[in-house]
Amino acid sequence: MRRRGEVSNWLVVALGGLVLLGLLTVAWLVLPTIWEDLEGQGLQASFHPALGKRLPLLVLEPLTGEGKPVQLEDLAGKVVLVNFWGTWCPPCRAELPHLVALAEEFRENPRFCIFLVSCGPGRNEDVEDLKYETEQFLAQANYDVPTYHDPGLKTRLAFDRLAGLRGFPTTFVLDGQGVLRGIWSGYHPKVPKEIRRLLMQLLEQEA
């Protein structure tokens, strides 16, 4: 009887070891793929069907700072970065310092425009509340950069119809003809470098 019990215990241990080995094998095969998917969030959509299409409409109003009202027609010949963000959005707050740095880097280039469009968490935006919250956030973070708002969500709707606006933050880059050249949904540490690389490329082409 003892011998039979020892064999049974050995079989249980062996089966347990095989199960554990199987789980480790699955994890080894699957986890890298999951990690790559997570790592890819926020990276440039290189083959997005909207790339190469012209934005039909852009209407923005100044929210904070010394910006001026702008329409798509005002941007002819300019490389344009449009970022939709919100003070309430953690990934937006993580990305914003990099965009502020880009605005500072290209500040003296007359062929570059950046529009940081502050957005509320819902469809019904109160402009005064949005302005107050944006001003408070910028002052606390010590960011000296103008921001804009999207009256009636017209510009967001235009981008959404053209390329899909999946959430915040989302960044679009347009060339001098108003053609969409870059799309980034979400934030990833690699995003600012990708945006800068595209901006440099387009500014050289537009020169």
mmCIF file of N, CA and C in Angstrom, residues 55 58 70 72 74-83 102-103 106-115 159 171-182 184 194-207:
data_model
loop_
_atom_site.group_PDB
_atom_site.id
_atom_site.type_symbol
_atom_site.label_atom_id
_atom_site.label_comp_id
_atom_site.label_asym_id
_atom_site.label_seq_id
_atom_site.Cartn_x
_atom_site.Cartn_y
_atom_site.Cartn_z
ATOM 1 N N LEU A 55 -8.039 67.783 -45.064
ATOM 2 C CA LEU A 55 -9.024 68.151 -44.051
ATOM 3 C C LEU A 55 -9.996 69.169 -44.645
ATOM 4 N N LEU A 58 -11.463 73.547 -40.601
ATOM 5 C CA LEU A 58 -10.811 73.772 -39.314
ATOM 6 C C LEU A 58 -11.203 75.170 -38.855
ATOM 7 N N VAL A 70 -8.697 81.180 -36.024
ATOM 8 C CA VAL A 70 -8.046 80.598 -37.196
ATOM 9 C C VAL A 70 -9.016 79.692 -37.945
ATOM 10 N N LEU A 72 -9.086 77.080 -41.702
ATOM 11 C CA LEU A 72 -8.199 76.278 -42.538
ATOM 12 C C LEU A 72 -7.532 77.124 -43.618
ATOM 13 N N ASP A 74 -6.467 80.036 -43.489
ATOM 14 C CA ASP A 74 -5.366 80.835 -42.957
ATOM 15 C C ASP A 74 -4.060 80.055 -42.892
ATOM 16 N N LEU A 75 -4.121 78.745 -43.068
ATOM 17 C CA LEU A 75 -2.971 77.886 -42.830
ATOM 18 C C LEU A 75 -2.309 77.404 -44.111
ATOM 19 N N ALA A 76 -2.692 77.965 -45.247
ATOM 20 C CA ALA A 76 -2.103 77.546 -46.520
ATOM 21 C C ALA A 76 -0.589 77.750 -46.498
ATOM 22 N N GLY A 77 0.141 76.716 -46.893
ATOM 23 C CA GLY A 77 1.591 76.779 -46.944
ATOM 24 C C GLY A 77 2.278 76.501 -45.625
ATOM 25 N N LYS A 78 1.525 76.195 -44.573
ATOM 26 C CA LYS A 78 2.102 75.972 -43.258
ATOM 27 C C LYS A 78 1.978 74.499 -42.840
ATOM 28 N N VAL A 79 2.961 74.046 -42.097
ATOM 29 C CA VAL A 79 2.895 72.723 -41.478
ATOM 30 C C VAL A 79 2.193 72.908 -40.134
ATOM 31 N N VAL A 80 1.134 72.142 -39.913
ATOM 32 C CA VAL A 80 0.244 72.389 -38.780
ATOM 33 C C VAL A 80 0.145 71.153 -37.889
ATOM 34 N N LEU A 81 0.291 71.384 -36.585
ATOM 35 C CA LEU A 81 0.067 70.337 -35.593
ATOM 36 C C LEU A 81 -1.177 70.712 -34.794
ATOM 37 N N VAL A 82 -2.136 69.808 -34.751
ATOM 38 C CA VAL A 82 -3.360 70.006 -33.964
ATOM 39 C C VAL A 82 -3.438 68.882 -32.938
ATOM 40 N N ASN A 83 -3.491 69.279 -31.667
ATOM 41 C CA ASN A 83 -3.573 68.288 -30.591
ATOM 42 C C ASN A 83 -4.834 68.532 -29.773
ATOM 43 N N LEU A 102 8.012 71.269 -28.253
ATOM 44 C CA LEU A 102 7.999 71.392 -29.708
ATOM 45 C C LEU A 102 7.569 72.796 -30.131
ATOM 46 N N ALA A 103 6.566 73.334 -29.442
ATOM 47 C CA ALA A 103 6.120 74.693 -29.752
ATOM 48 C C ALA A 103 7.258 75.684 -29.558
ATOM 49 N N PHE A 106 10.076 75.243 -32.418
ATOM 50 C CA PHE A 106 9.744 75.739 -33.754
ATOM 51 C C PHE A 106 9.080 77.119 -33.724
ATOM 52 N N ARG A 107 9.158 77.789 -32.586
ATOM 53 C CA ARG A 107 8.473 79.073 -32.413
ATOM 54 C C ARG A 107 8.851 80.095 -33.486
ATOM 55 N N GLU A 108 10.109 80.132 -33.878
ATOM 56 C CA GLU A 108 10.589 81.148 -34.815
ATOM 57 C C GLU A 108 10.402 80.760 -36.281
ATOM 58 N N ASN A 109 9.876 79.582 -36.528
ATOM 59 C CA ASN A 109 9.675 79.145 -37.905
ATOM 60 C C ASN A 109 8.309 79.628 -38.402
ATOM 61 N N PRO A 110 8.282 80.547 -39.358
ATOM 62 C CA PRO A 110 7.005 81.111 -39.808
ATOM 63 C C PRO A 110 6.123 80.116 -40.554
ATOM 64 N N ARG A 111 6.683 78.971 -40.909
ATOM 65 C CA ARG A 111 5.911 77.968 -41.661
ATOM 66 C C ARG A 111 5.356 76.879 -40.753
ATOM 67 N N PHE A 112 5.417 77.103 -39.451
ATOM 68 C CA PHE A 112 4.908 76.106 -38.504
ATOM 69 C C PHE A 112 3.852 76.714 -37.602
ATOM 70 N N CYS A 113 2.770 75.965 -37.380
ATOM 71 C CA CYS A 113 1.719 76.363 -36.444
ATOM 72 C C CYS A 113 1.361 75.177 -35.556
ATOM 73 N N ILE A 114 1.112 75.468 -34.298
ATOM 74 C CA ILE A 114 0.662 74.419 -33.378
ATOM 75 C C ILE A 114 -0.588 74.907 -32.671
ATOM 76 N N PHE A 115 -1.596 74.054 -32.597
ATOM 77 C CA PHE A 115 -2.850 74.384 -31.946
ATOM 78 C C PHE A 115 -3.148 73.316 -30.893
ATOM 79 N N PHE A 159 -12.304 66.228 -38.164
ATOM 80 C CA PHE A 159 -11.251 65.233 -38.028
ATOM 81 C C PHE A 159 -11.830 63.834 -37.832
ATOM 82 N N THR A 171 -3.322 63.557 -31.809
ATOM 83 C CA THR A 171 -2.539 64.567 -32.511
ATOM 84 C C THR A 171 -2.603 64.314 -34.010
ATOM 85 N N PHE A 172 -2.819 65.389 -34.761
ATOM 86 C CA PHE A 172 -2.831 65.338 -36.222
ATOM 87 C C PHE A 172 -1.785 66.322 -36.753
ATOM 88 N N VAL A 173 -1.121 65.943 -37.833
ATOM 89 C CA VAL A 173 -0.185 66.836 -38.509
ATOM 90 C C VAL A 173 -0.625 66.992 -39.954
ATOM 91 N N LEU A 174 -0.729 68.255 -40.399
ATOM 92 C CA LEU A 174 -1.128 68.586 -41.762
ATOM 93 C C LEU A 174 0.031 69.237 -42.485
ATOM 94 N N ASP A 175 0.099 69.019 -43.794
ATOM 95 C CA ASP A 175 1.132 69.692 -44.585
ATOM 96 C C ASP A 175 0.604 71.040 -45.087
ATOM 97 N N GLY A 176 1.377 71.697 -45.946
ATOM 98 C CA GLY A 176 1.028 73.034 -46.411
ATOM 99 C C GLY A 176 -0.223 73.114 -47.251
ATOM 100 N N GLN A 177 -0.720 71.983 -47.715
ATOM 101 C CA GLN A 177 -1.967 71.945 -48.497
ATOM 102 C C GLN A 177 -3.156 71.483 -47.654
ATOM 103 N N GLY A 178 -2.949 71.361 -46.359
ATOM 104 C CA GLY A 178 -4.024 70.900 -45.486
ATOM 105 C C GLY A 178 -4.264 69.410 -45.570
ATOM 106 N N VAL A 179 -3.274 68.672 -46.088
ATOM 107 C CA VAL A 179 -3.388 67.215 -46.238
ATOM 108 C C VAL A 179 -2.868 66.538 -44.973
ATOM 109 N N LEU A 180 -3.594 65.544 -44.522
ATOM 110 C CA LEU A 180 -3.249 64.832 -43.297
ATOM 111 C C LEU A 180 -2.029 63.940 -43.521
ATOM 112 N N ARG A 181 -0.976 64.177 -42.728
ATOM 113 C CA ARG A 181 0.274 63.434 -42.875
ATOM 114 C C ARG A 181 0.642 62.609 -41.653
ATOM 115 N N GLY A 182 0.025 62.883 -40.521
ATOM 116 C CA GLY A 182 0.352 62.126 -39.317
ATOM 117 C C GLY A 182 -0.817 62.054 -38.365
ATOM 118 N N TRP A 184 -1.701 60.375 -34.382
ATOM 119 C CA TRP A 184 -1.315 59.638 -33.181
ATOM 120 C C TRP A 184 -2.480 59.652 -32.208
ATOM 121 N N GLU A 194 8.491 60.868 -32.809
ATOM 122 C CA GLU A 194 7.892 60.607 -34.123
ATOM 123 C C GLU A 194 7.290 61.886 -34.698
ATOM 124 N N ILE A 195 6.600 62.646 -33.838
ATOM 125 C CA ILE A 195 6.002 63.898 -34.298
ATOM 126 C C ILE A 195 7.092 64.856 -34.778
ATOM 127 N N ARG A 196 8.140 64.996 -33.988
ATOM 128 C CA ARG A 196 9.225 65.915 -34.355
ATOM 129 C C ARG A 196 9.870 65.495 -35.677
ATOM 130 N N ARG A 197 10.073 64.199 -35.848
ATOM 131 C CA ARG A 197 10.694 63.699 -37.080
ATOM 132 C C ARG A 197 9.842 64.072 -38.296
ATOM 133 N N LEU A 198 8.529 63.901 -38.178
ATOM 134 C CA LEU A 198 7.639 64.234 -39.290
ATOM 135 C C LEU A 198 7.621 65.742 -39.537
ATOM 136 N N LEU A 199 7.594 66.528 -38.467
ATOM 137 C CA LEU A 199 7.597 67.978 -38.626
ATOM 138 C C LEU A 199 8.852 68.451 -39.361
ATOM 139 N N MET A 200 10.000 67.921 -38.965
ATOM 140 C CA MET A 200 11.250 68.300 -39.615
ATOM 141 C C MET A 200 11.215 67.949 -41.104
ATOM 142 N N GLN A 201 10.699 66.762 -41.390
ATOM 143 C CA GLN A 201 10.618 66.304 -42.786
ATOM 144 C C GLN A 201 9.722 67.221 -43.606
ATOM 145 N N LEU A 202 8.544 67.551 -43.078
ATOM 146 C CA LEU A 202 7.595 68.387 -43.809
ATOM 147 C C LEU A 202 8.098 69.818 -43.949
ATOM 148 N N LEU A 203 8.723 70.339 -42.919
ATOM 149 C CA LEU A 203 9.239 71.705 -42.991
ATOM 150 C C LEU A 203 10.361 71.809 -44.008
ATOM 151 N N GLU A 204 11.158 70.786 -44.146
ATOM 152 C CA GLU A 204 12.205 70.785 -45.172
ATOM 153 C C GLU A 204 11.592 70.727 -46.563
ATOM 154 N N GLN A 205 10.514 69.931 -46.707
ATOM 155 C CA GLN A 205 9.852 69.819 -48.005
ATOM 156 C C GLN A 205 9.160 71.119 -48.395
ATOM 157 N N GLU A 206 8.598 71.817 -47.393
ATOM 158 C CA GLU A 206 7.849 73.036 -47.673
ATOM 159 C C GLU A 206 8.774 74.230 -47.895
ATOM 160 N N ALA A 207 10.058 74.086 -47.538
ATOM 161 C CA ALA A 207 10.990 75.212 -47.657
ATOM 162 C C ALA A 207 11.170 75.637 -49.121
#
